[in-house]
XYZ file of C-alpha atoms in Angstrom:
74
model
C -0.361 265.751 112.525
C 0.488 265.121 108.932
C 0.935 261.495 108.130
C 4.563 260.603 107.085
C 3.041 258.611 104.218
C 0.691 261.280 102.779
C 3.227 262.854 100.544
C 6.439 262.011 98.686
C 9.387 262.588 100.951
C 13.123 263.179 100.423
C 13.957 260.433 102.938
C 11.661 257.441 103.606
C 9.796 257.310 106.920
C 11.019 254.406 109.013
C 8.245 251.826 108.896
C 9.793 248.671 110.252
C 7.819 248.977 113.519
C 4.446 250.381 114.354
C 4.901 253.836 115.956
C 2.953 255.736 118.599
C 2.326 258.597 116.031
C 0.824 256.274 113.641
C -1.224 254.448 116.282
C -2.645 257.630 117.842
C -1.925 260.836 115.857
C -4.146 262.869 118.275
C -1.527 262.224 120.882
C 0.698 264.733 119.109
C -1.955 267.409 118.450
C -0.855 269.512 121.493
C -0.906 272.699 119.498
C -4.680 272.352 119.254
C -5.115 272.362 123.081
C -6.090 275.869 124.230
C -5.573 275.417 128.022
C -1.938 275.958 128.923
C -1.809 273.285 131.677
C -3.549 270.733 129.464
C -1.128 271.578 126.581
C 1.799 271.005 128.860
C 0.396 267.633 129.889
C -0.310 266.632 126.319
C 3.158 267.645 125.201
C 4.654 265.600 128.032
C 2.687 262.512 126.853
C 3.936 263.009 123.322
C 7.484 263.303 124.482
C 7.060 260.164 126.541
C 5.625 258.306 123.567
C 8.562 259.384 121.362
C 11.172 258.444 124.033
C 10.025 254.788 123.943
C 9.545 254.675 120.180
C 11.634 251.997 118.373
C 12.262 254.240 115.360
C 12.895 257.596 117.139
C 16.298 258.145 115.464
C 15.005 257.327 112.057
C 12.025 259.582 112.642
C 14.262 262.545 113.573
C 16.230 262.002 110.335
C 12.968 261.881 108.378
C 11.778 265.159 109.963
C 15.116 266.961 109.278
C 15.068 265.648 105.608
C 11.439 266.731 105.116
C 10.979 270.115 106.555
C 8.041 270.936 104.257
C 6.110 267.918 105.549
C 6.721 268.890 109.268
C 6.246 272.665 109.358
C 5.815 272.582 113.137
C 8.779 270.231 113.872
C 8.667 267.408 116.281
């Protein structure tokens, strides 16, 4: 997963709280998992991490404002 801080963005990434994606970027690397069942489980863990994230709304705004930095979406 591309770090939100690695390039200049059109909208700043919300950084007021530590986020699951910053703590464990591998959690969101579900596209790299070849096994379909394991990929489904990995995606479910990523969704769960996002659902409890304190900056999820700001993150979504950041993703929508910076499509070139998130070519695979969220």
